Tab-separated table of C-alpha atoms and ligand atoms in Angstrom:
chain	number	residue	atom	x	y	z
A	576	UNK	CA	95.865	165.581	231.206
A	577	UNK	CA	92.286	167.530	231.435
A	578	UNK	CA	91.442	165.451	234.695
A	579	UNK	CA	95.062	166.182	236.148
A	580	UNK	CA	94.883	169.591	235.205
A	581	UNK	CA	91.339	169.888	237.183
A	582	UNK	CA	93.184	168.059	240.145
A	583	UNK	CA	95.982	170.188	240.531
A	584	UNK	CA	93.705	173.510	240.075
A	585	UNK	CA	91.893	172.346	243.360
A	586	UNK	CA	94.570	171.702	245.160
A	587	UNK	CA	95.779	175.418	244.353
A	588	UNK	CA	92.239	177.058	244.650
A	589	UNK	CA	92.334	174.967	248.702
A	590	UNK	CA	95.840	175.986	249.386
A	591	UNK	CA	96.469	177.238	252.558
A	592	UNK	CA	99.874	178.785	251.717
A	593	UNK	CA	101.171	178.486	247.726
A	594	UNK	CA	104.980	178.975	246.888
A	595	UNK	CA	106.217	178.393	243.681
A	596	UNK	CA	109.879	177.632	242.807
A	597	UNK	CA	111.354	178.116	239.655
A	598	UNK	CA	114.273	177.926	237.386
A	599	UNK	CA	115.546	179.134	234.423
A	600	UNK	CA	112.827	176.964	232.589
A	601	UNK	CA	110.092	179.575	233.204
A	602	UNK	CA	112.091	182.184	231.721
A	603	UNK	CA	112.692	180.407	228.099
A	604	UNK	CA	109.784	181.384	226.830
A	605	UNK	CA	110.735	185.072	227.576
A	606	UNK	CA	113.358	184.326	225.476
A	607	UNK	CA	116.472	183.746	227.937
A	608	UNK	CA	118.468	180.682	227.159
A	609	UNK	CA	118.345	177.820	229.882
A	610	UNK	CA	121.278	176.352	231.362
A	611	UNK	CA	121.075	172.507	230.758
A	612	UNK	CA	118.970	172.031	228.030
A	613	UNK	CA	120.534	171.357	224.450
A	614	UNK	CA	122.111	174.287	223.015
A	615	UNK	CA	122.003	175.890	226.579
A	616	UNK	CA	124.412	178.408	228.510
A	617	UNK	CA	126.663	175.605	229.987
A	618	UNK	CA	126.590	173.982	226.500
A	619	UNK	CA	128.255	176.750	225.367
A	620	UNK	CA	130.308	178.659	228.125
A	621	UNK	CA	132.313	176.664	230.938
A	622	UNK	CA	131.028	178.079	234.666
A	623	UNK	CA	134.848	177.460	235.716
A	624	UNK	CA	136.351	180.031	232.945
A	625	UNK	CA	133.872	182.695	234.459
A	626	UNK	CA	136.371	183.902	236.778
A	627	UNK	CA	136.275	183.276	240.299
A	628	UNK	CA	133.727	185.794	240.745
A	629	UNK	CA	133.024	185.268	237.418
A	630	UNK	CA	131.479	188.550	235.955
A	631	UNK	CA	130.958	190.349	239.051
A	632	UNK	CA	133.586	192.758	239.031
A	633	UNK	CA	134.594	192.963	235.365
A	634	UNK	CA	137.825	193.980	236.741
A	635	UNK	CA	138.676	190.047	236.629
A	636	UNK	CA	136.112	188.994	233.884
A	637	UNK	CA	137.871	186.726	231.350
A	638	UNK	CA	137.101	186.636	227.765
A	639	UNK	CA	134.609	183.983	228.165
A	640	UNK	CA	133.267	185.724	231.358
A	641	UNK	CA	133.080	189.262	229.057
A	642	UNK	CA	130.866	187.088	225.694
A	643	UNK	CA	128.950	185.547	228.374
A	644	UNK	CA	127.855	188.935	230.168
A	645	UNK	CA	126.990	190.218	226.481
A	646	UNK	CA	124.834	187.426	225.764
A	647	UNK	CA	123.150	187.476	229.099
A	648	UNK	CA	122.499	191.110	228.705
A	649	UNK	CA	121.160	190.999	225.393
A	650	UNK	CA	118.951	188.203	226.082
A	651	UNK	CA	118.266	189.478	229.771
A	652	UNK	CA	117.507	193.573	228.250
A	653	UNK	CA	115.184	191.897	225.637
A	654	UNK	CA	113.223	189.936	228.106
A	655	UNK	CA	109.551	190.564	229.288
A	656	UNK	CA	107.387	188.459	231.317
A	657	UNK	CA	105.742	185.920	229.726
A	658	UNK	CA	102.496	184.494	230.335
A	659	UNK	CA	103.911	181.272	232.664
A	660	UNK	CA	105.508	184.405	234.827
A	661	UNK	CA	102.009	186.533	234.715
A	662	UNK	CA	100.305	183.437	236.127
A	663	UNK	CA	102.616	182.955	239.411
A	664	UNK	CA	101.628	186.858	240.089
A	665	UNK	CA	98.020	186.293	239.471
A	666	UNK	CA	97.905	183.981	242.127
A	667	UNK	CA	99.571	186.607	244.337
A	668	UNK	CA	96.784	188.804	243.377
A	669	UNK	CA	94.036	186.003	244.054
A	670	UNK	CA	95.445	185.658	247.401
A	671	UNK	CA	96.549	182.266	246.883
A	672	UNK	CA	100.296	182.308	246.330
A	673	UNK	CA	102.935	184.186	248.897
A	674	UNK	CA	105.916	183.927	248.000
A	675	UNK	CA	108.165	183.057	244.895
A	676	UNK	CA	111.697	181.848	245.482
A	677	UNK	CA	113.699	181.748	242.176
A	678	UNK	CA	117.060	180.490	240.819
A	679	UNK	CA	116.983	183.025	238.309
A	680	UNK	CA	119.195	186.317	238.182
A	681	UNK	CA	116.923	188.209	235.224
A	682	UNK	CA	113.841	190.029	237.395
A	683	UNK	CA	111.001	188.806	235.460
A	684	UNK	CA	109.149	187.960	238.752
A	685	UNK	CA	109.354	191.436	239.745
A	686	UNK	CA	108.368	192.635	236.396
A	687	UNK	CA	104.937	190.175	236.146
A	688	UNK	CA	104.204	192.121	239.412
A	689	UNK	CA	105.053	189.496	242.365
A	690	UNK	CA	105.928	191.438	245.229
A	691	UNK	CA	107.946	188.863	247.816
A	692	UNK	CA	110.705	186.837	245.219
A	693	UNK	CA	112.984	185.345	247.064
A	694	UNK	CA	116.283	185.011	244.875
A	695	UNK	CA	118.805	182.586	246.470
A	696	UNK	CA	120.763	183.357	242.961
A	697	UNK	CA	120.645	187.031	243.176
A	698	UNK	CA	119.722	189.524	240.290
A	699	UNK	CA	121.816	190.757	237.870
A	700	UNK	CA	119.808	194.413	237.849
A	701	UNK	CA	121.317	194.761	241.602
A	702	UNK	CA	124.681	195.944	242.790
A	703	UNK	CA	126.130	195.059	246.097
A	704	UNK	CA	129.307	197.370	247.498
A	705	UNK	CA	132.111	195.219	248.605
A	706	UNK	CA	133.082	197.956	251.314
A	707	UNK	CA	129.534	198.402	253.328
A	708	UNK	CA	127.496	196.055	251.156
A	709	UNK	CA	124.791	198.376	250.479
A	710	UNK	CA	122.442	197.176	247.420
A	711	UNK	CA	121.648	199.313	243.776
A	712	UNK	CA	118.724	198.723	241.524
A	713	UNK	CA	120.368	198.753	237.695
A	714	UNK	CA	117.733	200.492	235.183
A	715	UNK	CA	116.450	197.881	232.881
A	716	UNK	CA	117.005	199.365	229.039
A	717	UNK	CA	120.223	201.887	230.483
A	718	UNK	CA	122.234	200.912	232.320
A	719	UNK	CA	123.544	197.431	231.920
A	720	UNK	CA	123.916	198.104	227.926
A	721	UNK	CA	126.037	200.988	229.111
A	722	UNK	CA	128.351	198.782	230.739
A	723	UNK	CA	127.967	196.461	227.682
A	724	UNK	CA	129.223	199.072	225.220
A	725	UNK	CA	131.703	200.908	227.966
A	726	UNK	CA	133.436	197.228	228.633
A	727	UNK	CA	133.920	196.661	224.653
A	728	UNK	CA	135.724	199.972	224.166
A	729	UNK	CA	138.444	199.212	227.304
A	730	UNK	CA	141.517	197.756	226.150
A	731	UNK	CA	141.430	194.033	227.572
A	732	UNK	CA	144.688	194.204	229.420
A	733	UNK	CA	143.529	197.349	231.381
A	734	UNK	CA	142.143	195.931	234.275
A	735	UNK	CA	141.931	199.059	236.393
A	736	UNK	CA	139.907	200.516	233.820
A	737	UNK	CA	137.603	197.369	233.814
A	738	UNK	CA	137.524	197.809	237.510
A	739	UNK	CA	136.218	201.540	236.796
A	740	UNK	CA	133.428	200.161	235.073
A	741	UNK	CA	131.556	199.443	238.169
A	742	UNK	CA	130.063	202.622	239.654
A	743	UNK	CA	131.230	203.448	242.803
A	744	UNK	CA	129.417	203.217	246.317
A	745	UNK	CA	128.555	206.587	248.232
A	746	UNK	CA	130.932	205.338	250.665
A	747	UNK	CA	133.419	205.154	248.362
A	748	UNK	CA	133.415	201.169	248.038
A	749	UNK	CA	133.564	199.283	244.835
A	750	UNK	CA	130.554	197.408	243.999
A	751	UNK	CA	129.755	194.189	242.387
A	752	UNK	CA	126.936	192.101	240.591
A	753	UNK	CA	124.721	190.944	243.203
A	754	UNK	CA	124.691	187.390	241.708
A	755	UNK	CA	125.613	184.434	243.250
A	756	UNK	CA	128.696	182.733	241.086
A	757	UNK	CA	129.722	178.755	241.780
A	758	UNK	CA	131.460	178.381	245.001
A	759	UNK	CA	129.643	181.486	246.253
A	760	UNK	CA	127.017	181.051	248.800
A	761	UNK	CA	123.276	182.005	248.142
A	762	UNK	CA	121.208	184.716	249.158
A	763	UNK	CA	118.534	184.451	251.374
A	764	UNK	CA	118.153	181.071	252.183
A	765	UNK	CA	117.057	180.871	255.678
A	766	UNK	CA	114.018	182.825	254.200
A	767	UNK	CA	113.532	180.356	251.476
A	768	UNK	CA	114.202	177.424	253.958
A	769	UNK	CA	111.335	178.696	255.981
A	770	UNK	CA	108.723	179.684	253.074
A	771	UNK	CA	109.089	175.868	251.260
A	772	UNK	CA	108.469	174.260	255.284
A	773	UNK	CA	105.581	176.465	256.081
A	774	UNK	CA	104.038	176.181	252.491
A	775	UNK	CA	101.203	173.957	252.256
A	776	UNK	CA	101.538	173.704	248.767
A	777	UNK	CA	104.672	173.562	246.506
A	778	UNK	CA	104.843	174.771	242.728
A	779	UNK	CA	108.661	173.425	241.173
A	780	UNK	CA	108.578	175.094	237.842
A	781	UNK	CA	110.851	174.945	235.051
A	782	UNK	CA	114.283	173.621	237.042
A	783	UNK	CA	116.447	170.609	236.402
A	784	UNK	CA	117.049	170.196	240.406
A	785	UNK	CA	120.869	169.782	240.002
A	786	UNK	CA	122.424	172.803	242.000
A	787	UNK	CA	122.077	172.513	245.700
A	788	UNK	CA	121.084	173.851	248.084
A	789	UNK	CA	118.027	175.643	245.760
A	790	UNK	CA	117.407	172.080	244.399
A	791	UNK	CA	116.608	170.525	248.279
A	792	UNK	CA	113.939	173.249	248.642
A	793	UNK	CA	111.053	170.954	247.139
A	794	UNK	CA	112.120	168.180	248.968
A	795	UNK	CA	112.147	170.596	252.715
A	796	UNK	CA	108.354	171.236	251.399
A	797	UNK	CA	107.659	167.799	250.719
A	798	UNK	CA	109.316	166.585	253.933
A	799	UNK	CA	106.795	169.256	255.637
A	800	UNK	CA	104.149	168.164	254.455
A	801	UNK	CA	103.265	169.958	251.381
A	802	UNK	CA	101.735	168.763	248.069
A	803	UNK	CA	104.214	169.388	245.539
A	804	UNK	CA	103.373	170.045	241.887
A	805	UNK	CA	106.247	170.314	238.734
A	806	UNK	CA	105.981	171.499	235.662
A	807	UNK	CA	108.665	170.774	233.640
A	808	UNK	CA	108.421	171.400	229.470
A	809	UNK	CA	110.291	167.466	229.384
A	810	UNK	CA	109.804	165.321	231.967
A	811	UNK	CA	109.946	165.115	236.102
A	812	UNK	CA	113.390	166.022	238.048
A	813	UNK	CA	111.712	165.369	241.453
A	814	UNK	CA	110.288	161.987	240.510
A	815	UNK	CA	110.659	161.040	244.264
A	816	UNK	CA	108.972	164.067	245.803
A	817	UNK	CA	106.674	165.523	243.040
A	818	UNK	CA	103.060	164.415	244.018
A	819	UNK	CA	102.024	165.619	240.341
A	820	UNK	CA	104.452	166.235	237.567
A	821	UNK	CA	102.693	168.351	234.274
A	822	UNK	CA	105.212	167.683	231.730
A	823	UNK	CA	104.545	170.764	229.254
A	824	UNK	CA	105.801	174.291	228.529
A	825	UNK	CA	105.229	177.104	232.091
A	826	UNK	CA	103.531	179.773	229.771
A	827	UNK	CA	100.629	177.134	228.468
A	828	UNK	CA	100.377	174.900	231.599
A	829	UNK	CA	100.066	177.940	233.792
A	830	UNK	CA	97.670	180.033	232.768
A	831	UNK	CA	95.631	176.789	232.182
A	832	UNK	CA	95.657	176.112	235.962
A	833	UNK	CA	94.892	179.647	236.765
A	834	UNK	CA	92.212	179.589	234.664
A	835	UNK	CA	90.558	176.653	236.309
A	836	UNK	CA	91.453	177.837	239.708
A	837	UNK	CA	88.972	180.515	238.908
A	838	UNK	CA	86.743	178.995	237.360
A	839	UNK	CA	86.740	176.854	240.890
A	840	UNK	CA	86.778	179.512	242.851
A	841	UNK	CA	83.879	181.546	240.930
B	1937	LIG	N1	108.658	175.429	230.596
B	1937	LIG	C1	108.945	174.604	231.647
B	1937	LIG	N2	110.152	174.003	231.803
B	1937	LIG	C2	111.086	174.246	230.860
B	1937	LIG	C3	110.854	175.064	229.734
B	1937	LIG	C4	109.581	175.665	229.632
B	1937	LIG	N3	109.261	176.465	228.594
B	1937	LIG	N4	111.997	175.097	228.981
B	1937	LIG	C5	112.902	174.324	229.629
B	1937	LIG	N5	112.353	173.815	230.737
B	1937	LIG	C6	112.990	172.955	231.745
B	1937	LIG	C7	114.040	172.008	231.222
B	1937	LIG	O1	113.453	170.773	230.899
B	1937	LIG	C8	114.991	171.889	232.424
B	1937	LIG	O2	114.611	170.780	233.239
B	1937	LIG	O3	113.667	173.840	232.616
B	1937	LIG	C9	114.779	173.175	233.202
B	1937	LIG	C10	115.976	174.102	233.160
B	1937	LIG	O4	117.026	173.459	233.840
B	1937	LIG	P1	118.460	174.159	233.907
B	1937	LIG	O5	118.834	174.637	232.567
B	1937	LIG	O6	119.359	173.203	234.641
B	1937	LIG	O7	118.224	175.468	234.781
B	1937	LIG	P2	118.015	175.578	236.341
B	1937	LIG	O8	117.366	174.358	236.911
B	1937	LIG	O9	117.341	176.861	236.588
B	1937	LIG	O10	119.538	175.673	236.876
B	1937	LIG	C11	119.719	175.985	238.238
B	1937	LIG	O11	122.086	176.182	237.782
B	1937	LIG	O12	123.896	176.920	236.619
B	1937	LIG	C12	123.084	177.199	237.666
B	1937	LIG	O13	122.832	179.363	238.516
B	1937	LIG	C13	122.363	178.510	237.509
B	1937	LIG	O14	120.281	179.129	238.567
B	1937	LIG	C14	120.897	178.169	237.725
B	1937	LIG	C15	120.955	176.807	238.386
């Protein structure tokens, strides 16, 4: 473990272009519940009763769609970066890593202080307006519990009130979560297409590599050339493409290899 540890730090510390890659995996320890694991989100909510645009417009949220958007709230409002997050922007700040693309709607990569995250999922602290598609920052702590309590008080049946929920555009529009639902296509994927080609090193943390295309993104970098490194808290999910796979918890195995990575590069 020590000597792989020390081999994947100078790989990092030599790498001519890092992007990591992560998934809802490098959030648990922030306290957001992942998807897949045991006791996870799709463990206990079905992605087809979200709605077809699931909770996007709470005008058409269904009763599973309206106690998943409280939980994800909650957990989401109560979230702060932990220390697997404050590692990925450390190595923004040491020069090494450019760009994070994420899978994950909850702005903790923005938060750590990682200035280009590329979010092929979206982020449920943005709005989009379904007339001119202009885009809304939400205020973490305000503005999504407001909605929260708001969407409990409205008679179920009254979906035009639901609909009022969602602020209005200056130009009038409605506007929606900016988060990609099944069926929906992704944000921003030419841009992550072309940051996991030109990388020259990959970091796949914390995903189970099941929902394409986000999952092909290691395998583009691999196919490119790139080393590609996982850490996953319980096993490998790129077993084919991973050059190294760390099979322990983001928020201990990354500060570990940040920590060597300076100690490498003095
Ligand atoms: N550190 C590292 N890895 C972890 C940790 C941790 N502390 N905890 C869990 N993991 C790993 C699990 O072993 C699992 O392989 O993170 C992975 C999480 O996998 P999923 O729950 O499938 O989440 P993700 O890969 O992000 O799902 C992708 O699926 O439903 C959609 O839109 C949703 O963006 C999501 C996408």
């Amino acid at each position: 473990m020590i000597e792989q540890l020390h081999q994947v730090a100078s790989i990092i510390a030599s790498a001519r272009n890092l992007v990591a890659f992560t998934g809802s995996g490098i959030s648990a320890e922030s306290g957001i519940p992942t998807f897949r694991d045991p006791g996870g989100l799709w463990d206990r909510y079905d992605p087809d009763k979200l709605g077809s645009d699931g909770v996007a417009t709470l005008g058409k949220i269904t009763e599973e769609g309206r106690a998943f958007f409280r939980e994800m709230v909650d957990t989401l409002e109560r979230a702060r970066p932990n220390p697997g997050h404050l590692a990925l922007a450390e190595l923004e700040r040491m020069g090494i890593l450019s760009s994070v693309i994420t899978q994950n709607i909850d702005n903790l990569h923005w938060e750590a202080g990682n200035t280009t995250v590329i979010e092929v999922h979206g982020n449920l602290y943005r709005l989009r307006c379904l007339t001119c598609g202009r885009t809304f920052k939400l205020k973490k702590g305000e503005d999504l519990p407001a909605m929260v309590q708001r969407l409990a008080e409205i008679n179920e049946q009254d979906s035009l009130e639901l609909a009022q929920l969602m602020p209005k555009c200056r130009c009038g529009g409605m506007t929606r979560f900016d988060v990609v639902h099944f069926g929906e296509p992704v944000q921003d994927f030419p841009q992550a297409e072309h940051a996991a080609q030109t990388c020259g090193v990959m970091l796949a943390v914390g995903t189970s590599g099941v929902v394409t295309p986000a999952a092909l993104l290691p395998g583009y970098a691999k196919g490119a050339g790139a080393k590609v490194i996982e850490i996953n808290a319980t096993g490998s999910y790129f077993p084919q493409i991973a050059d190294f796979s760390i099979v322990e918890k983001a928020g201990e195995a990354l500060p570990r290899i940040v920590a060597a990575v300076r100690e490498i590069l003095g």
